[in-house]
Coordinates of C-alpha atoms in Angstrom, one line a residue:
M1166 CA 99.9 33.7 53.7
I1167 CA 99.0 30.0 54.1
G1168 CA 95.3 31.0 53.7
R1169 CA 96.1 32.8 50.4
L1170 CA 98.0 29.8 49.1
R1171 CA 95.1 27.5 50.0
S1172 CA 92.6 29.8 48.3
A1173 CA 94.8 30.0 45.2
Y1174 CA 95.1 26.2 45.2
R1175 CA 91.4 25.8 45.4
R1176 CA 90.9 28.1 42.4
M1177 CA 93.2 26.0 40.2
R1178 CA 91.8 23.6 37.6
L1179 CA 91.5 20.0 38.6
G1180 CA 94.2 18.9 36.1
T1181 CA 96.7 21.5 37.6
R1182 CA 95.9 20.4 41.1
L1183 CA 96.4 16.7 40.3
A1184 CA 99.7 17.5 38.5
L1185 CA 100.9 19.5 41.5
G1186 CA 99.8 16.7 43.8
L1187 CA 101.7 14.2 41.6
G1188 CA 104.7 16.5 41.7
A1189 CA 104.6 16.7 45.5
L1190 CA 104.4 13.0 45.8
A1191 CA 107.3 12.5 43.3
L1192 CA 109.3 15.1 45.3
V1193 CA 108.9 13.0 48.5
V1194 CA 109.8 9.8 46.7
F1195 CA 112.9 11.5 45.1
G1196 CA 113.9 12.9 48.5
V1197 CA 113.7 9.4 50.1
V1198 CA 115.6 7.7 47.3
G1199 CA 118.3 10.4 47.2
T1200 CA 118.8 10.2 51.0
V1201 CA 119.0 6.4 50.9
L1202 CA 121.4 6.5 48.0
T1203 CA 123.6 9.2 49.4
T1204 CA 123.8 7.5 52.8
Y1205 CA 124.6 4.2 51.2
M1206 CA 127.4 5.7 49.0
R1207 CA 129.0 7.5 52.0
D1208 CA 129.0 4.3 54.1
Y1209 CA 130.4 2.4 51.2
L1210 CA 133.2 4.8 50.6
S1211 CA 133.9 5.0 54.4
N1212 CA 134.2 1.2 54.5
Q1213 CA 136.5 1.3 51.5
L1214 CA 138.7 3.9 53.2
N1215 CA 138.8 1.8 56.4
E1216 CA 139.8 -1.2 54.4
Q1217 CA 142.5 0.8 52.7
L1218 CA 143.9 2.0 56.0
S1219 CA 143.9 -1.6 57.4
I1220 CA 145.8 -2.9 54.4
A1221 CA 148.3 -0.1 54.5
Q1222 CA 148.9 -0.6 58.2
V1223 CA 149.6 -4.3 57.7
A1224 CA 152.6 -3.5 55.4
Q1225 CA 153.7 -0.6 57.6
S1226 CA 153.6 -2.7 60.7
K1227 CA 156.0 -5.2 59.1
S1228 CA 158.4 -2.4 58.2
I1229 CA 158.3 -1.0 61.7
A1230 CA 158.8 -4.4 63.3
E1231 CA 161.8 -5.2 61.0
S1232 CA 163.6 -1.9 60.8
G1233 CA 162.1 0.1 63.6
S1234 CA 160.9 2.8 61.2
L1235 CA 158.4 3.5 58.4
A1236 CA 159.8 2.5 55.0
G1237 CA 158.4 1.9 51.6
K1238 CA 155.7 3.7 49.6
K1239 CA 153.5 6.2 51.4
Y1240 CA 150.2 7.6 50.3
W1241 CA 150.0 11.3 49.4
R1242 CA 148.6 13.5 52.3
W1243 CA 148.5 10.5 54.6
Y1244 CA 150.0 10.9 58.1
Y1245 CA 151.7 8.4 60.3
A1246 CA 152.7 8.3 63.9
V1247 CA 154.4 5.7 66.0
Y1248 CA 154.0 5.5 69.7
D1249 CA 156.0 3.6 72.3
V1250 CA 154.0 2.7 75.4
K1251 CA 155.9 3.5 78.6
D1252 CA 154.3 3.2 82.0
G1253 CA 150.9 2.7 80.4
A1254 CA 151.1 6.0 78.4
P1255 CA 151.9 6.3 74.7
V1256 CA 155.0 8.4 73.8
L1257 CA 155.5 9.7 70.3
R1258 CA 158.5 8.4 68.5
T1259 CA 160.3 11.1 66.5
P1260 CA 159.8 10.3 62.8
E1261 CA 162.6 10.3 60.3
D1262 CA 160.4 12.3 57.8
P1263 CA 158.8 15.3 59.5
T1264 CA 156.1 15.3 56.8
D1265 CA 154.7 12.1 58.3
L1266 CA 153.0 14.2 61.1
P1267 CA 150.7 17.2 61.0
K1268 CA 151.5 20.3 63.0
D1269 CA 149.0 19.3 65.7
V1270 CA 149.3 15.7 66.9
D1271 CA 146.8 15.9 69.8
E1272 CA 144.2 13.8 67.9
F1273 CA 146.8 11.1 67.2
T1274 CA 147.8 11.0 70.8
A1275 CA 144.2 10.7 71.9
V1276 CA 143.6 7.8 69.6
A1277 CA 146.8 6.1 70.8
E1278 CA 145.7 6.5 74.4
V1279 CA 142.4 4.8 73.5
K1280 CA 144.2 2.0 71.8
T1281 CA 146.5 1.6 74.8
A1282 CA 143.5 1.4 77.2
A1283 CA 141.6 -1.0 74.9
A1284 CA 141.7 -4.6 75.9
G1285 CA 142.9 -7.2 73.4
G1286 CA 143.8 -6.6 69.8
T1287 CA 140.8 -4.3 69.0
D1288 CA 141.8 -1.6 66.5
V1289 CA 140.5 1.9 67.1
T1290 CA 139.0 4.0 64.3
R1291 CA 137.9 7.6 64.5
T1292 CA 137.0 10.6 62.3
E1293 CA 138.7 13.8 63.5
H1294 CA 139.3 17.3 62.2
L1295 CA 143.0 18.1 61.9
A1296 CA 143.9 21.7 62.2
G1297 CA 145.0 23.1 58.9
A1298 CA 144.3 19.7 57.1
G1299 CA 140.6 19.0 57.2
E1300 CA 138.6 15.8 58.0
Y1301 CA 140.7 12.7 58.5
R1302 CA 140.0 9.1 59.3
L1303 CA 142.4 7.9 62.0
R1304 CA 143.1 4.3 62.7
A1305 CA 145.3 2.9 65.6
C1306 CA 146.7 -0.6 65.6
E1307 CA 149.3 -2.5 67.7
V1308 CA 152.5 -3.3 65.7
E1309 CA 154.0 -5.3 68.6
P1310 CA 153.6 -5.2 72.3
G1311 CA 154.4 -1.7 73.5
V1312 CA 154.4 -0.2 70.0
I1313 CA 151.3 1.5 68.4
L1314 CA 150.9 2.8 64.9
V1315 CA 148.4 5.5 64.1
S1316 CA 147.6 6.2 60.5
A1317 CA 145.4 9.1 59.1
A1318 CA 143.8 9.2 55.6
P1319 CA 142.0 12.3 54.3
M1320 CA 138.3 12.2 53.7
D1321 CA 138.2 14.9 51.0
D1322 CA 137.6 12.4 48.2
I1323 CA 134.7 10.9 50.0
D1324 CA 133.1 14.4 50.7
D1325 CA 133.8 15.4 47.1
T1326 CA 132.2 12.2 45.7
V1327 CA 129.2 12.5 47.9
G1328 CA 128.8 16.2 47.1
Q1329 CA 128.9 15.4 43.4
L1330 CA 126.4 12.6 43.9
I1331 CA 124.1 15.0 45.7
T1332 CA 124.5 17.6 42.9
V1333 CA 123.7 15.0 40.2
Q1334 CA 120.7 13.8 42.1
V1335 CA 119.3 17.3 42.6
I1336 CA 119.7 18.2 38.9
A1337 CA 118.4 14.8 37.7
F1338 CA 115.5 14.7 40.2
G1339 CA 114.7 18.4 39.5
L1340 CA 114.5 17.8 35.7
A1341 CA 112.5 14.6 36.3
L1342 CA 110.1 16.4 38.6
L1343 CA 109.7 19.3 36.1
A1344 CA 109.1 16.8 33.2
L1345 CA 106.7 14.9 35.4
V1346 CA 104.6 18.0 36.3
L1347 CA 104.6 19.3 32.7
F1348 CA 103.9 16.1 30.9
G1349 CA 101.7 14.8 33.7
R1350 CA 99.6 18.0 33.5
K1351 CA 99.3 17.5 29.7
V1352 CA 98.3 13.8 30.1
L1353 CA 95.8 14.7 32.9
R1354 CA 94.3 17.5 30.9
R1355 CA 93.8 15.1 28.0
G1356 CA 92.3 12.5 30.3
L1357 CA 90.0 15.1 31.8
K1358 CA 89.0 16.5 28.4
P1359 CA 85.7 14.5 28.5
L1360 CA 84.8 16.1 31.8
S1361 CA 85.5 19.5 30.3
D1362 CA 83.3 18.7 27.4
M1363 CA 80.5 17.7 29.8
A1364 CA 81.1 21.0 31.7
S1365 CA 80.8 22.9 28.4
T1366 CA 77.6 21.0 27.7
A1367 CA 76.2 22.0 31.1
H1368 CA 77.1 25.6 30.5
G1369 CA 75.4 25.5 27.1
I1370 CA 72.3 24.1 28.8
A1371 CA 72.4 26.8 31.5
S1372 CA 72.5 29.5 28.8
H1373 CA 69.6 27.8 26.9
D1374 CA 66.2 29.5 27.3
L1375 CA 64.0 27.0 29.0
T1376 CA 61.1 29.4 29.3
E1377 CA 60.1 28.9 25.7
S1378 CA 56.8 27.0 25.1
A1379 CA 58.6 24.4 23.0
A1380 CA 61.9 24.3 24.9
R1381 CA 64.2 21.4 24.2
L1382 CA 67.8 20.5 25.1
P1383 CA 69.6 19.9 21.9
L1384 CA 73.0 19.5 23.6
R1385 CA 74.5 16.1 24.6
A1386 CA 77.9 14.8 25.7
D1387 CA 78.7 12.8 22.6
R1388 CA 82.5 12.7 22.6
K1389 CA 84.0 9.3 23.5
G1390 CA 87.0 8.3 25.5
G1391 CA 88.1 8.8 29.1
G1392 CA 87.8 5.2 30.4
P1393 CA 85.0 3.2 31.9
E1394 CA 84.4 5.7 34.8
V1395 CA 84.0 8.7 32.4
E1396 CA 81.8 6.6 30.1
E1397 CA 79.6 5.7 33.1
L1398 CA 79.4 9.4 34.0
R1399 CA 78.7 10.4 30.4
T1400 CA 75.9 7.8 30.2
A1401 CA 74.3 9.1 33.4
F1402 CA 74.7 12.7 32.3
N1403 CA 73.0 12.0 28.9
T1404 CA 70.3 10.0 30.6
M1405 CA 69.7 12.9 32.9
L1406 CA 69.4 15.3 29.9
E1407 CA 67.0 12.9 28.2
H1408 CA 64.9 12.9 31.3
I1409 CA 65.0 16.7 31.6
D1410 CA 64.1 16.9 27.9
R1411 CA 61.1 14.7 28.3
S1412 CA 60.0 16.6 31.3
L1413 CA 60.3 19.9 29.4
A1414 CA 58.3 18.4 26.6
V1415 CA 55.6 17.2 29.0
R1416 CA 55.6 20.7 30.6
S1417 CA 55.3 22.4 27.3
E1418 CA 52.5 20.1 26.2
A1419 CA 50.8 20.6 29.6
E1420 CA 51.0 24.4 29.3
Q1421 CA 49.6 24.4 25.8
R1422 CA 46.8 22.1 26.8
L1423 CA 46.1 24.1 29.9
R1424 CA 45.9 27.3 27.9
R1425 CA 43.6 25.6 25.4
F1426 CA 41.5 24.1 28.2
V1427 CA 41.1 27.4 30.0
A1428 CA 40.2 29.1 26.7
D1429 CA 37.6 26.4 25.9
A1430 CA 36.2 26.2 29.4
S1431 CA 35.8 30.0 29.5
H1432 CA 34.1 29.9 26.1
E1433 CA 31.8 27.0 27.1
L1434 CA 30.9 28.7 30.4
R1435 CA 30.3 32.1 28.8
T1436 CA 27.7 30.7 26.5
P1437 CA 25.3 29.4 29.2
L1438 CA 26.0 32.5 31.3
M1439 CA 25.0 34.8 28.4
S1440 CA 21.9 32.6 27.9
V1441 CA 21.0 32.9 31.6
R1442 CA 21.5 36.6 31.5
G1443 CA 19.4 36.9 28.4
Y1444 CA 16.6 34.7 29.7
A1445 CA 16.7 36.6 33.0
D1446 CA 16.2 39.9 31.1
L1447 CA 13.3 38.3 29.1
F1448 CA 11.8 37.0 32.3
Q1449 CA 11.9 40.4 33.8
Y1450 CA 10.4 42.0 30.7
A1451 CA 7.7 39.3 30.6
A1452 CA 6.9 39.8 34.2
A1453 CA 6.1 43.4 33.5
N1454 CA 4.6 43.3 30.0
A1455 CA 3.6 39.7 29.0
P1456 CA 2.8 37.5 32.1
E1457 CA 1.9 34.6 29.8
E1458 CA 5.5 34.3 28.7
R1459 CA 7.0 34.1 32.2
D1460 CA 6.8 30.3 32.5
K1461 CA 8.5 29.7 29.1
H1462 CA 11.4 32.0 29.9
L1463 CA 11.7 30.6 33.4
A1464 CA 11.9 27.1 32.0
R1465 CA 14.6 28.1 29.6
L1466 CA 16.4 29.9 32.4
R1467 CA 16.4 26.7 34.5
A1468 CA 17.5 24.6 31.5
E1469 CA 20.5 26.8 30.9
A1470 CA 21.4 26.7 34.6
A1471 CA 21.1 22.9 34.6
R1472 CA 23.3 22.7 31.5
M1473 CA 25.9 24.9 33.1
G1474 CA 25.7 22.7 36.3
V1475 CA 26.3 19.6 34.2
L1476 CA 29.3 21.3 32.6
L1477 CA 30.7 22.3 36.0
D1478 CA 30.1 18.8 37.4
D1479 CA 32.1 17.3 34.5
L1480 CA 35.0 19.8 35.0
L1481 CA 35.0 19.0 38.7
L1482 CA 35.1 15.3 38.1
L1483 CA 38.0 15.7 35.7
A1484 CA 39.9 17.8 38.2
R1485 CA 39.4 15.2 40.9
L1486 CA 40.5 12.4 38.5
D1487 CA 43.6 14.5 37.7
A1488 CA 44.3 14.7 41.5
A1489 CA 43.6 11.1 42.1
E1490 CA 46.8 10.7 44.2
V1491 CA 45.4 13.1 46.7
E1492 CA 41.8 12.2 46.8
T1493 CA 40.4 9.4 44.6
P1494 CA 36.8 10.0 43.3
L1495 CA 36.2 6.2 43.0
R1496 CA 34.3 4.1 45.5
P1497 CA 34.9 0.5 44.4
A1498 CA 32.4 -2.2 45.1
D1499 CA 31.7 -5.8 43.9
T1500 CA 29.6 -5.2 40.8
D1501 CA 28.1 -7.2 38.0
L1502 CA 29.1 -5.6 34.7
V1503 CA 26.4 -7.4 32.8
T1504 CA 23.7 -5.8 35.1
L1505 CA 25.3 -2.4 34.5
V1506 CA 25.2 -2.9 30.8
H1507 CA 21.5 -4.0 30.9
D1508 CA 20.6 -0.9 33.0
A1509 CA 22.4 1.4 30.6
A1510 CA 20.6 -0.2 27.6
D1511 CA 17.2 0.2 29.2
A1512 CA 17.9 3.9 30.0
F1513 CA 19.1 4.5 26.5
R1514 CA 16.0 2.9 25.0
A1515 CA 13.8 5.0 27.2
A1516 CA 15.6 8.3 26.3
H1517 CA 16.0 7.5 22.6
P1518 CA 13.1 5.5 21.4
D1519 CA 14.0 6.3 17.8
R1520 CA 17.4 4.5 18.1
P1521 CA 17.2 0.7 17.9
L1522 CA 19.6 -0.8 20.5
T1523 CA 20.7 -4.4 20.3
L1524 CA 22.3 -6.2 23.3
T1525 CA 24.5 -9.1 22.0
D1526 CA 24.4 -12.3 24.0
G1527 CA 27.4 -12.8 26.2
P1528 CA 28.3 -14.0 29.7
D1529 CA 25.5 -14.2 32.1
S1530 CA 27.6 -12.4 34.8
V1531 CA 30.9 -10.6 34.9
S1532 CA 32.0 -9.8 38.5
L1533 CA 34.2 -6.7 38.9
R1534 CA 35.3 -4.5 41.7
V1535 CA 34.6 -1.1 40.3
D1536 CA 32.7 2.0 41.1
P1537 CA 29.3 1.1 39.6
H1538 CA 28.1 4.7 39.3
R1539 CA 31.2 5.8 37.4
I1540 CA 31.2 2.8 35.1
R1541 CA 27.5 3.4 34.4
Q1542 CA 28.5 7.0 33.6
V1543 CA 31.0 5.8 31.1
L1544 CA 28.4 3.6 29.4
D1545 CA 25.9 6.4 29.4
N1546 CA 28.4 8.8 27.8
L1547 CA 29.3 6.4 25.1
L1548 CA 25.7 5.6 24.3
T1549 CA 24.8 9.3 24.3
N1550 CA 27.7 10.0 22.0
A1551 CA 26.4 7.4 19.6
A1552 CA 22.9 9.0 19.7
I1553 CA 24.1 12.6 19.2
H1554 CA 26.5 12.0 16.3
T1555 CA 24.4 9.6 14.2
P1556 CA 21.2 10.2 12.3
A1557 CA 17.8 9.1 13.7
G1558 CA 17.2 5.4 13.3
T1559 CA 20.9 4.4 13.3
P1560 CA 21.2 1.0 15.0
V1561 CA 23.4 0.8 18.1
C1562 CA 24.8 -2.5 19.5
L1563 CA 26.2 -3.3 23.0
T1564 CA 28.5 -6.3 23.5
V1565 CA 30.0 -7.7 26.7
S1566 CA 32.9 -10.3 26.6
M1567 CA 35.9 -11.6 28.6
A1568 CA 39.4 -12.3 27.3
A1569 CA 42.8 -12.7 29.0
G1570 CA 41.6 -11.8 32.5
R1571 CA 39.9 -8.6 31.3
A1572 CA 36.3 -7.6 30.7
R1573 CA 35.4 -5.9 27.4
V1574 CA 32.4 -3.7 26.5
E1575 CA 31.9 -2.6 22.9
V1576 CA 29.5 0.2 21.9
M1577 CA 29.0 0.0 18.1
D1578 CA 26.9 2.2 15.9
S1579 CA 26.3 2.2 12.1
G1580 CA 26.6 6.0 11.7
P1581 CA 28.8 7.9 9.2
G1582 CA 32.0 7.2 11.2
I1583 CA 34.8 9.5 12.5
P1584 CA 37.2 11.1 10.0
P1585 CA 40.8 9.7 10.4
A1586 CA 42.1 13.2 11.3
D1587 CA 39.8 13.4 14.3
R1588 CA 40.2 9.9 15.8
E1589 CA 43.3 10.8 17.8
R1590 CA 41.5 13.8 19.4
V1591 CA 38.0 12.6 20.0
F1592 CA 39.0 12.1 23.7
D1593 CA 40.4 15.6 24.1
R1594 CA 38.4 17.9 26.3
F1595 CA 36.0 20.3 24.5
Y1596 CA 36.9 18.7 21.1
R1597 CA 34.1 18.2 18.6
V1598 CA 34.3 16.4 15.4
D1599 CA 31.7 18.6 13.8
K1600 CA 32.7 22.2 14.6
A1601 CA 29.5 23.6 13.2
R1602 CA 27.2 21.4 15.4
S1603 CA 25.0 23.2 17.7
R1604 CA 26.0 23.1 21.4
D1605 CA 22.4 22.3 22.3
R1606 CA 22.7 19.1 20.3
G1607 CA 26.4 18.4 20.2
G1608 CA 27.1 18.7 23.9
S1609 CA 30.1 20.3 25.6
G1610 CA 32.8 18.0 24.3
L1611 CA 33.6 16.6 27.7
G1612 CA 31.7 13.3 27.5
L1613 CA 34.4 11.1 25.9
A1614 CA 37.1 12.9 28.0
V1615 CA 35.3 12.0 31.2
A1616 CA 34.7 8.4 30.0
R1617 CA 38.4 7.9 29.2
S1618 CA 39.5 9.4 32.5
L1619 CA 37.1 7.2 34.5
V1620 CA 38.2 4.1 32.7
R1621 CA 41.9 4.9 33.2
A1622 CA 41.2 5.5 36.9
H1623 CA 40.0 1.9 37.0
G1624 CA 43.2 0.7 35.4
G1625 CA 41.5 0.1 32.0
T1626 CA 41.5 1.5 28.5
V1627 CA 39.1 2.9 26.1
E1628 CA 39.8 2.8 22.3
V1629 CA 38.0 3.8 19.2
S1630 CA 38.0 2.3 15.7
S1631 CA 35.9 3.8 12.9
E1632 CA 35.1 3.5 9.3
P1633 CA 32.0 4.6 7.3
G1634 CA 29.0 2.7 8.5
R1635 CA 30.8 1.3 11.6
T1636 CA 32.2 3.0 14.7
V1637 CA 33.2 1.0 17.8
F1638 CA 34.2 2.2 21.2
T1639 CA 35.9 -0.6 23.2
V1640 CA 36.2 -0.4 27.0
T1641 CA 38.5 -2.8 28.7
L1642 CA 38.6 -3.3 32.5
P1643 CA 40.7 -5.6 34.7
L1644 CA 38.8 -8.4 36.4
G1645 CA 40.7 -8.1 39.6
G1646 CA 39.6 -4.5 40.3
P1647 CA 41.1 -1.1 39.7
V1648 CA 44.9 -1.1 38.9
P1649 CA 46.6 2.1 40.1
V1650 CA 47.8 4.2 37.2
P1651 CA 51.5 4.8 37.5
P1652 CA 52.7 8.4 37.8
G1653 CA 52.6 10.0 34.5
G1654 CA 50.4 7.3 33.1
S1655 CA 47.7 9.8 32.2
T1656 CA 49.9 12.7 31.2
V1657 CA 47.3 14.0 28.7
E1658 CA 44.7 14.1 31.3
R1659 CA 46.9 15.9 33.8
A1660 CA 48.1 18.3 31.2
A1661 CA 44.6 19.3 30.1
G1662 CA 43.4 19.7 33.7

């Protein structure tokens, strides 16, 4: 039974449980107050009755001492008995009025005996039940030496008054308790309304389909009120929803970029694989029918295999950069940036003699702690990008500078520029500004993506600005060495990988 009650209590709503708890507490308080008040009233009325008996016995004692009998006004339902003490024992004196004594006087005699045995003038007061009369308060006093007066007053009025008081208390406290529970529950329900709203919001989120590619959480706990604690909870709740919303957006973007990346990677790898398969068939045919063509087909087969190897190397590097928290692909060392720029310029001039390259005067030395091979790869990719996407004879300029504790390298060309719609995506993987450009000449679309990932891994940035006749790629690196990228700092890179 108790277990079922506990189970039912746990299933109640919080407002109802708080109201019941408040009612139980109020019931305890009402019980204590009622008990104290009833006890005080009973003691007060008893003292009043004792005082009334004392006053009445003073007047009656004078009458007995003067006339030898009770005279004067008597109270209704009161009893009186006069005892003469003979040989140390009280003897009842026959009253003139028989109604002064009850049918059974044993209680009166017992009180008189106690008074006779008591030393000094101490009065004796007792509460006894008189047969056929009810509860009475008996009081014995000495009228004169050898004479004892015992008076008895009924206690019905005290019991009736106390009973009425208890009844009034039960009714009043019961109504107050009922009102407290009902109105308290209403007030508590209103106070807990903001929590109910947040619970409804949570249920709405639970029913929202988060598997959609563009999933969002449009629900928020927007209603005000409830006090500082509820406001604090509401703020934390909405902050959590914002965080979840951003996480869902990142996840959705990551899924889209991953699908696009897989599709592009499959397409890019399929092309050299088809070429390898085709040249292999040609090589087999030439070996049987045209031996003089074998070397040409073998060279093309090797070229396609090398091109596929470069593509796979770039993909592997990007994957390692995406997992930099697990295994960093960088090997920092003290490096002179100016030397790296000069080496990259010399290699570019050798590979592209038709592209005039100018190296602007700058600092004689810029010491950095970076991975020299990776920074050199960044410079080679940017220079190669300038060579691929500009007409023959287009000037290219390299500039090294320092500002605000950071080193800057600018690669500028005087080509046709990048259309505004493409500037935001030139660093995306497999993205080409000119969709119709041949892959043999246009590359795989990974060069700028690799460059940006490497620069970010060093704690730097790479930016592009372009207009017709002037395109500038700016690489910025911290002088103090690589700065760890905070989690989520390269969200685009991670999403694409």
